[in-house]
Short mmCIF file of C-alpha atoms and ligand atoms in Angstrom, two decimals:
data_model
loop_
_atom_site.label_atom_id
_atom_site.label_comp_id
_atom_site.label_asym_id
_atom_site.label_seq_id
_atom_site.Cartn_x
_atom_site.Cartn_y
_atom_site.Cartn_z
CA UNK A 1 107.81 28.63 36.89
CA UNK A 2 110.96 30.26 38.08
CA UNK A 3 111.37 33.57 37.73
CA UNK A 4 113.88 35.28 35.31
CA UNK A 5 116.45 38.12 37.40
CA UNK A 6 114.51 40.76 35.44
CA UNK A 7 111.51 39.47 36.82
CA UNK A 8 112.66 39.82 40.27
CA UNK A 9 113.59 43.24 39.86
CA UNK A 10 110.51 45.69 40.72
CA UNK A 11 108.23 46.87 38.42
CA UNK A 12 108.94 50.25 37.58
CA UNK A 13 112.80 48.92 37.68
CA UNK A 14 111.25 46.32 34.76
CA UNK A 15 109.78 49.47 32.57
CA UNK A 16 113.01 51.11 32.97
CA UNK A 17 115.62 51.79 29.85
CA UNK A 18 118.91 53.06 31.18
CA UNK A 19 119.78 56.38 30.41
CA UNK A 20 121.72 56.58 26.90
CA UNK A 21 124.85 58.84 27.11
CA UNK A 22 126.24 60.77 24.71
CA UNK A 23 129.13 58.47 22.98
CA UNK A 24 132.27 58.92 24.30
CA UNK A 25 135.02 59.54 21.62
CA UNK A 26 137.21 56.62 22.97
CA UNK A 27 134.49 54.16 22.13
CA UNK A 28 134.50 55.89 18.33
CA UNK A 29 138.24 55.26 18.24
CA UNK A 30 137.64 51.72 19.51
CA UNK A 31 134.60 50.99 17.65
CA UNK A 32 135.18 52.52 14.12
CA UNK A 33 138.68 53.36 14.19
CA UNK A 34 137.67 57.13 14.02
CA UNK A 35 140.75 59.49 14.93
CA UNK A 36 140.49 62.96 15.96
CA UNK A 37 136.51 62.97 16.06
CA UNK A 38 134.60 65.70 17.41
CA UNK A 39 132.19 65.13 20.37
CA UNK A 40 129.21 67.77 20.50
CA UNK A 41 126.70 65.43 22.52
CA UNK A 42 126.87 66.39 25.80
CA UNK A 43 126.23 69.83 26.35
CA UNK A 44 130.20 70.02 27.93
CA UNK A 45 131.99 73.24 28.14
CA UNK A 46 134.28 72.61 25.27
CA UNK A 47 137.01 74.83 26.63
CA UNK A 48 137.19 72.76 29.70
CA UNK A 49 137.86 74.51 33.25
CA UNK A 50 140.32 77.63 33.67
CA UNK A 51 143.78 77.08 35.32
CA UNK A 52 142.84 77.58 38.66
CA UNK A 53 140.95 74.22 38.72
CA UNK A 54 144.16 72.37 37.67
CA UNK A 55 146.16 73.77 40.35
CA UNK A 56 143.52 73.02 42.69
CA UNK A 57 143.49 69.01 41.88
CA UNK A 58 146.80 68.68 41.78
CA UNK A 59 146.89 69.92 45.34
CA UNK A 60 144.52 67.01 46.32
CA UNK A 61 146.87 64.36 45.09
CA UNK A 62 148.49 64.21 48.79
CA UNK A 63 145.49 63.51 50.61
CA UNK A 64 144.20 60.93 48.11
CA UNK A 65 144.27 58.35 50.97
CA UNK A 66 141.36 60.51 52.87
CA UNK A 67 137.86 60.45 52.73
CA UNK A 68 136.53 63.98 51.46
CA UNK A 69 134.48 66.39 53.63
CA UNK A 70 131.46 64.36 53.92
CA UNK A 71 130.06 67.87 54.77
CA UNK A 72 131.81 69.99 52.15
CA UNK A 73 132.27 72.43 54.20
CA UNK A 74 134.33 74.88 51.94
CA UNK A 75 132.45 74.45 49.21
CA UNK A 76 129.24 75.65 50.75
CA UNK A 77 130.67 77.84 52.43
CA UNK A 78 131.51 79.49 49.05
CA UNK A 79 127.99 78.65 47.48
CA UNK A 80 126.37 79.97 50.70
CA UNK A 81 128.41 83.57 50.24
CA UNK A 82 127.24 83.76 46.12
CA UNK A 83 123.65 82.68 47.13
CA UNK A 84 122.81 84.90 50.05
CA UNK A 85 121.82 81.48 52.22
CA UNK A 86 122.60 80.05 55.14
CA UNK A 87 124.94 77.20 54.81
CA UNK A 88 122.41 74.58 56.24
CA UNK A 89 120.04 75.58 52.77
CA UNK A 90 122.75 73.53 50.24
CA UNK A 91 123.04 69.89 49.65
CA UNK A 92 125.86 68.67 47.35
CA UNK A 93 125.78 66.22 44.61
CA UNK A 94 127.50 63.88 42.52
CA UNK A 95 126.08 65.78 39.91
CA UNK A 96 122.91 67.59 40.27
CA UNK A 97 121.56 64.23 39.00
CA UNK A 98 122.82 62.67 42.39
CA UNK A 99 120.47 65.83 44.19
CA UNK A 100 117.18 65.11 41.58
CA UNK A 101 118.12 61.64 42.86
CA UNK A 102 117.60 62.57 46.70
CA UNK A 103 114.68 64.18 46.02
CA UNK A 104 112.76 60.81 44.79
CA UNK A 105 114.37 58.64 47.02
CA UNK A 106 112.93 61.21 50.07
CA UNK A 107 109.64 61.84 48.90
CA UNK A 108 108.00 59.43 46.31
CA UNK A 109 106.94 55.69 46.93
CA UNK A 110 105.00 53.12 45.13
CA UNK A 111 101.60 54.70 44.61
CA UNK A 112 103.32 58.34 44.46
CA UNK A 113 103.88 60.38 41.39
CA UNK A 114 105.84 62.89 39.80
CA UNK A 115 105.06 65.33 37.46
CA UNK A 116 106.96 66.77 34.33
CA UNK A 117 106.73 67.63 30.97
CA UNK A 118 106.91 65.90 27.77
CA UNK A 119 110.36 66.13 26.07
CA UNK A 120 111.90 67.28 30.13
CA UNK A 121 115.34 65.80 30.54
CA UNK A 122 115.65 62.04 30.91
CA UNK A 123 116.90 61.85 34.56
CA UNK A 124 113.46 62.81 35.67
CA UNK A 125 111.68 59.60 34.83
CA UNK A 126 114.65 57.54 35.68
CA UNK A 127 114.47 58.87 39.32
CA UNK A 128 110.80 58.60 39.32
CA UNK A 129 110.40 54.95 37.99
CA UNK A 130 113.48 53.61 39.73
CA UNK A 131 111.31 54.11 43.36
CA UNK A 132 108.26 52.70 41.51
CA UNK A 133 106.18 56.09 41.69
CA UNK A 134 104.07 57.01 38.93
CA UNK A 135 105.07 59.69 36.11
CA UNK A 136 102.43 62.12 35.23
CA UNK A 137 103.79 63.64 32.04
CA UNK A 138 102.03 66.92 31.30
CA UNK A 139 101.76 67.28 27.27
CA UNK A 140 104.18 70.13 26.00
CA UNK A 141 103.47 73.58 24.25
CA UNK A 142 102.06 72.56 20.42
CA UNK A 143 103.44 76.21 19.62
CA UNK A 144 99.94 78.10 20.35
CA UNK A 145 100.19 79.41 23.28
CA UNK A 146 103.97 79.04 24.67
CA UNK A 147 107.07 77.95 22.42
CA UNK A 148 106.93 74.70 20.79
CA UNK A 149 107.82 71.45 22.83
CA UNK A 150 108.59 73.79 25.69
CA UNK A 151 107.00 73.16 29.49
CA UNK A 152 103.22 74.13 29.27
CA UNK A 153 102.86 75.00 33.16
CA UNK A 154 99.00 74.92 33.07
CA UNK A 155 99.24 72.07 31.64
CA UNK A 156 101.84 70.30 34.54
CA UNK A 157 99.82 72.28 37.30
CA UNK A 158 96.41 70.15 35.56
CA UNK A 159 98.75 66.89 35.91
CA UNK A 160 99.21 67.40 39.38
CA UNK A 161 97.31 65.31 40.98
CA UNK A 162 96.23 63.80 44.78
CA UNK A 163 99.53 61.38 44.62
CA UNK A 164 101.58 64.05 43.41
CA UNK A 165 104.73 64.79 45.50
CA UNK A 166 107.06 66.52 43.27
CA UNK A 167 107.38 67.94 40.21
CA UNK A 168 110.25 68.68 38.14
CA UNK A 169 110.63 72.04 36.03
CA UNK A 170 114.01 72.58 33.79
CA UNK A 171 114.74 76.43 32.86
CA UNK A 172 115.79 75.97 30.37
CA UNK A 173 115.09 72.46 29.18
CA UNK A 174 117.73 70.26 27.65
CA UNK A 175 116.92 68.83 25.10
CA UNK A 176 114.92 71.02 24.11
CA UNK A 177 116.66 74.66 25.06
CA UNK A 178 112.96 76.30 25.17
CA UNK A 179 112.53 78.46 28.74
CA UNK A 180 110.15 79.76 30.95
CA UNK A 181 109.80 83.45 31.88
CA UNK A 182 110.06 85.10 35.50
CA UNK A 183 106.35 86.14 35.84
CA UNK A 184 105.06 82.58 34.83
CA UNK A 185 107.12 80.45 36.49
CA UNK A 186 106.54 82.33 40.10
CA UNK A 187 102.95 82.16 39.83
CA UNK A 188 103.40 78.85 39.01
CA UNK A 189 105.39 78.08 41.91
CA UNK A 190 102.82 80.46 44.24
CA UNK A 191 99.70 77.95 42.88
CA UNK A 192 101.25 74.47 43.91
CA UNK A 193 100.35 73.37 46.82
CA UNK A 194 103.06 73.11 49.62
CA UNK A 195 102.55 69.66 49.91
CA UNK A 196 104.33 69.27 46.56
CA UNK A 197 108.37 69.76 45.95
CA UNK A 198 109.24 71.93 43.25
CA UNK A 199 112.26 71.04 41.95
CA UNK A 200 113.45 73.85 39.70
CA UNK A 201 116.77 72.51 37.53
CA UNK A 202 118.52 75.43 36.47
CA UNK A 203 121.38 73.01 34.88
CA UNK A 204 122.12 75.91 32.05
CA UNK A 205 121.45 78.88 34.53
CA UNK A 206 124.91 80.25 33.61
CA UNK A 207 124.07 80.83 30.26
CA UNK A 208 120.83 81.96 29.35
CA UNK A 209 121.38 85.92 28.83
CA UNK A 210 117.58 86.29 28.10
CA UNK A 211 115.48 89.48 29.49
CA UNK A 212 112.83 88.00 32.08
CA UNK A 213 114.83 84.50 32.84
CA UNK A 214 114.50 84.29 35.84
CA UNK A 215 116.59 83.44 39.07
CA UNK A 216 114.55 81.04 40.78
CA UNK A 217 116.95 81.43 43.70
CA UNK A 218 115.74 84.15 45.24
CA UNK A 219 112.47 82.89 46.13
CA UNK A 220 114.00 79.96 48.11
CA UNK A 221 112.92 81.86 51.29
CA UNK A 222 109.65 82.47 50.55
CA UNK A 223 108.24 78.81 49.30
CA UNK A 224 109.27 76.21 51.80
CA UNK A 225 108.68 73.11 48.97
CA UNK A 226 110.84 75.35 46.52
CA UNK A 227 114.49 73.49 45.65
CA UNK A 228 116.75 75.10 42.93
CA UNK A 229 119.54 72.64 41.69
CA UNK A 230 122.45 74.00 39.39
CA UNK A 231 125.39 72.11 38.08
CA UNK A 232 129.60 72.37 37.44
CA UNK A 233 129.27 70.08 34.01
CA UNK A 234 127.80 72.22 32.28
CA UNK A 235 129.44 76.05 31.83
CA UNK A 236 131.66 75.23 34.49
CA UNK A 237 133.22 72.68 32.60
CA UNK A 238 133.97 69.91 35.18
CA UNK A 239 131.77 67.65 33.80
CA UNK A 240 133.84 64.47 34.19
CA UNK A 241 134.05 65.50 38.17
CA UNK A 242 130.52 65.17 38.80
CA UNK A 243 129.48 67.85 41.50
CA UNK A 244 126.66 69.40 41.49
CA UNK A 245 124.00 71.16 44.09
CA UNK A 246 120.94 72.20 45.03
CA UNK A 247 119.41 74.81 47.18
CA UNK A 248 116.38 74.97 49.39
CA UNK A 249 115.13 76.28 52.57
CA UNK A 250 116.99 74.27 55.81
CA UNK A 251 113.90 71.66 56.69
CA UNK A 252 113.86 70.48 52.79
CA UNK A 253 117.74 70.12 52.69
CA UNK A 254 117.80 68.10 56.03
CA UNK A 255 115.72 65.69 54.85
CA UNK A 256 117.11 65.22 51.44
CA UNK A 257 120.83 65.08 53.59
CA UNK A 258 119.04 62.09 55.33
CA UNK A 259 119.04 59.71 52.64
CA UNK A 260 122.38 61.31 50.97
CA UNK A 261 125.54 58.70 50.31
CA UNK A 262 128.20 59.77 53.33
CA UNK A 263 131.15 61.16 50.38
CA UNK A 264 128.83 61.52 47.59
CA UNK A 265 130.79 64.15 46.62
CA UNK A 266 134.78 63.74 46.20
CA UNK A 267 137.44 65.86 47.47
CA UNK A 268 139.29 66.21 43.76
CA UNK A 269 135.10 67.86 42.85
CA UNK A 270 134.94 70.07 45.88
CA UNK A 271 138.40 71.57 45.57
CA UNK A 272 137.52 72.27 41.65
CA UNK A 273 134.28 73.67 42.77
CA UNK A 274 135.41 75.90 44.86
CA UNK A 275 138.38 76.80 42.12
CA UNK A 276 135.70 77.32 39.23
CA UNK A 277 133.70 79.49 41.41
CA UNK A 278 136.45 81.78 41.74
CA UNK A 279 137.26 82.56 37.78
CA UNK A 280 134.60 84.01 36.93
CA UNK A 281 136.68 85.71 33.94
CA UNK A 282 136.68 82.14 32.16
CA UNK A 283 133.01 81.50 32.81
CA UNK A 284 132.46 84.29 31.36
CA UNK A 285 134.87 83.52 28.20
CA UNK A 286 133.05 80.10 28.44
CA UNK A 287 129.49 81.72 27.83
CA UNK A 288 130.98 84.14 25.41
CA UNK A 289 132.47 81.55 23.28
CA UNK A 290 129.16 79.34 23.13
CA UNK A 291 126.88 82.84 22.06
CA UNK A 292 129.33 83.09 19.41
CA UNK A 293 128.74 79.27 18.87
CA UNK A 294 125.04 79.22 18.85
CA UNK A 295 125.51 81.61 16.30
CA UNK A 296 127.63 79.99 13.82
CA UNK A 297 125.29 76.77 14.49
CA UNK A 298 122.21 78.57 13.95
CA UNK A 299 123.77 80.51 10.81
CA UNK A 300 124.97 77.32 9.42
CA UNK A 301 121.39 75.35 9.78
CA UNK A 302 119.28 78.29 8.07
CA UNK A 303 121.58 78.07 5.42
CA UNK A 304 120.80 74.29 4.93
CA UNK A 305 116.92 75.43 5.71
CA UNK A 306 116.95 73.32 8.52
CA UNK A 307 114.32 73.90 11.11
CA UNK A 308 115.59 73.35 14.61
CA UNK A 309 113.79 74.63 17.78
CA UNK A 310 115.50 78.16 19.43
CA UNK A 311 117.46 77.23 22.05
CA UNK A 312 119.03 79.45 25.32
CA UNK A 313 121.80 76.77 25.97
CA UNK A 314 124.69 75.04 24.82
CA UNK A 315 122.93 72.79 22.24
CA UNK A 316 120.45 73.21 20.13
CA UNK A 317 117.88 70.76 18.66
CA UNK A 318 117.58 70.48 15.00
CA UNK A 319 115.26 68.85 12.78
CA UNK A 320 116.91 66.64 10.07
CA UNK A 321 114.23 66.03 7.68
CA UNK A 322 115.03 62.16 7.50
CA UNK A 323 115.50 59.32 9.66
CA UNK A 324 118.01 61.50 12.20
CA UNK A 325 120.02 57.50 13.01
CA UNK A 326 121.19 57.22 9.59
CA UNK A 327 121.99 61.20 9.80
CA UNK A 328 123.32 60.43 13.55
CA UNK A 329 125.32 57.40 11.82
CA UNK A 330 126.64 59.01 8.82
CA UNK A 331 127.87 61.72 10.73
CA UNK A 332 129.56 59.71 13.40
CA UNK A 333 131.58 58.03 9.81
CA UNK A 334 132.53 61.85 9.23
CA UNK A 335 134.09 61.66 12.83
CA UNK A 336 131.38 64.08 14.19
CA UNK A 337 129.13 62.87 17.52
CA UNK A 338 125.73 64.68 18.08
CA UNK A 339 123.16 63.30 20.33
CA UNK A 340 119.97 61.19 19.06
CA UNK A 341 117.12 62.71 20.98
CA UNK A 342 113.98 60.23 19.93
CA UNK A 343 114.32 59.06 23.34
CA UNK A 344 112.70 62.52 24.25
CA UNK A 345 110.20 61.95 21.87
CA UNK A 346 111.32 64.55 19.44
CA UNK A 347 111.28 62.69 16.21
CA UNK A 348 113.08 63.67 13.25
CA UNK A 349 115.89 65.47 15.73
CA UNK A 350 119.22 65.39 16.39
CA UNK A 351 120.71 67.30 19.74
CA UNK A 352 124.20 69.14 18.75
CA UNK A 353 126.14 70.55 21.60
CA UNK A 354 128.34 74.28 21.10
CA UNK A 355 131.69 73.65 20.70
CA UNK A 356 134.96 75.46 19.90
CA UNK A 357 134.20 77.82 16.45
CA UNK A 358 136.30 74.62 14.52
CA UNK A 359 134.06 71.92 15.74
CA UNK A 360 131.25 73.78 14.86
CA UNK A 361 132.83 73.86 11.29
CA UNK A 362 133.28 70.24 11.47
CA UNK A 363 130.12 69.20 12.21
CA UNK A 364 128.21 72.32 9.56
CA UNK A 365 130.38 70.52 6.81
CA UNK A 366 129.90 67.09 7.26
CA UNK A 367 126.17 67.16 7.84
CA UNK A 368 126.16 68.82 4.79
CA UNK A 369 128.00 66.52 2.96
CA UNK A 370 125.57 64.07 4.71
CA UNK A 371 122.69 65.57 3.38
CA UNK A 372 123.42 66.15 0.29
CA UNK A 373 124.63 62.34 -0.29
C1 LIG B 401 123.23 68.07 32.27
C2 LIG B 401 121.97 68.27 33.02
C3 LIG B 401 121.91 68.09 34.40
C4 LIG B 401 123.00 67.72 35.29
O1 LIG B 401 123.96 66.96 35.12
P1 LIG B 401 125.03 66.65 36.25
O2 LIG B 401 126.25 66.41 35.46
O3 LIG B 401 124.52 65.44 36.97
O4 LIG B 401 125.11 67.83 37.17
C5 LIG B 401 120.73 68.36 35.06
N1 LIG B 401 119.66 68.77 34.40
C6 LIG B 401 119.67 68.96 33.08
C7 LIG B 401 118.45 69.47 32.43
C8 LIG B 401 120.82 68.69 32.35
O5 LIG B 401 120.82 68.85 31.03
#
């Protein structure tokens, strides 16, 4: 019997189900005919970047012919100065997806594994299963001991296992929002074994405001397996740019530069980078605005007595009390996108991203409306 193409592909490729974005709000427009819908389903910074990062790409227009600093030399030059590293500890992304990316394609293999937790962001297992390496999925808090569906680190350090070669912590964790303190999250990183790569993903770093969060940064000299990645899509608000990084003791980022694409990262992201960096009044505003947000959101659920899990981000989880597609559906009708999160094995929720105080609005009043129909 011939084989089909899927068959052909390998097997952890075959087990695979490609990541499911948020939906765009041109494919609303083009799909239902929705004008002037509201997208809160992927955790972007709904004021977009400051100023600054519009001057800075239209200065790149003239060397659009070039290939970018396959280096990026100003840009970590600039991370290197806010970090307190030496430039040879950064590696850039396309994305910090593009860096969790490096990170499996460096050090896991067929008969490898990775470990994370239950209801961790989706790129993990993607990354994982795409080299054919084995995902240990440590079960999440049940609310006893730690919050509810957050990381359970006894439980990931028990998952660990002799084929383990990395494991991958988010603090916080989308989609869940739940985060882990400074005290348990360095001993955790103390008891792992060296031979393992911590991958810390500190995607929301920018906005968690929290007492004992902690900066998993600073211990980069200290654990040579330790490798913090942060992002620009998220409070940054250059989502659409893709640039991203991650940060790790010089060894680690050489070998993770070995199996990097050449211009992974484009000139257009640097420059903007390096621009967003640089206002820190509007990240500020930016993490400002979504407190206020959460707020509002937050307000607005407890007064439909929804339950939805506390969240340090710029989303928050809630639990519709029905079948959250035909919520999800309806709501995308009333022009509104959230994000369905059963993928993440959080049944019952929907994920709704902070936006501007009017968006928030929009979306309070027509999943009420929803609700009550
Ligand atoms: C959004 C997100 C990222 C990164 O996205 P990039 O756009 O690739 O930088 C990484 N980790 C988590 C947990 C995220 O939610």
């Amino acid at each position: 019997m011939r084989k089909t193409i899927q068959q052909l592909a390998t097997q952890g490729v075959q087990a695979l189900k490609p990541y499911a974005p948020g939906k765009p709000l041109s494919e609303l427009e083009r799909e239902y005919g929705i004008q002037n819908a509201v997208k809160l389903a992927s955790n972007e910074n709904p004021l977009g970047p400051g100023p600054g990062v519009l001057a800075a790409l239209r200065a790149q227009f003239d060397d659009v012919a070039r290939y970018p600093d396959g280096n990026g030399f100003g840009l970590k030059a600039v991370l290197a100065r806010k970090h307190d590293v030496p430039m040879e500890s950064i590696t850039l992304g396309n994305g910090s997806n593009d860096v969790l990316e490096l990170v499996a394609r460096a050090f896991l293999s067929p008969g490898s594994a990775a470990v994370f937790s239950a209801h961790a962001f989706a790129v993990y297992p993607i990354v994982t299963q795409a080299i054919g390496a084995r995902c240990n999925v440590a079960p999440a808090h049940n609310g006893s001991r730690g919050p509810k569906y957050g990381h359970d680190l006894d439980a990931m350090e028990s998952s660990i296992d002799a084929q383990t070669r990395v494991v991958f912590i988010a603090n916080p964790n989308n989609p869940t929002g739940t985060w882990l303190g400074d005290n348990e999250l360095r001993s955790f990183v103390e008891r792992v074994s060296h031979d393992v790569i911590v991958v810390i993903d500190e995607a929301y770093f920018e906005y968690v405001g929290e007492a004992g969060y902690p900066n998993a940064m600073a211990w980069i000299s200290e654990f040579p397996n330790l490798l913090v990645t942060r992002t620009f899509s998220k409070a940054y608000g250059l989502a659409s740019l893709r640039v991203g990084y991650g940060v790790c003791q010089p060894e680690l980022a050489d070998v993770l530069n070995r199996v990097r694409q050449p211009f992974n990262v484009n000139s257009f992201a640097q420059a903007a980078a390096v621009a967003a960096l640089d206002d820190k009044e509007h990240l500020q505003h930016s993490v400002r605005v979504n407190q206020e947000g959460m707020r509002q959101l937050v307000d607005g659920l407890q007064a439909l007595s929804l339950e939805f899990i506390p969240s340090v981000g710029n989303f928050v989880s809630v639990d519709v009390g029905r079948d959250p597609a035909k919520v999800y559906e309806a709501l995308l009708h009333e022009g509104v996108v959230v994000r369905p999160v059963d993928n993440y094995g959080l049944q019952g929720y929907l994920r709704i991203s902070i936006g501007l105080p009017e968006e928030n609005r929009r979306f309070l009043d027509a999943l009420a409306q929803v609700l009550a129909a």
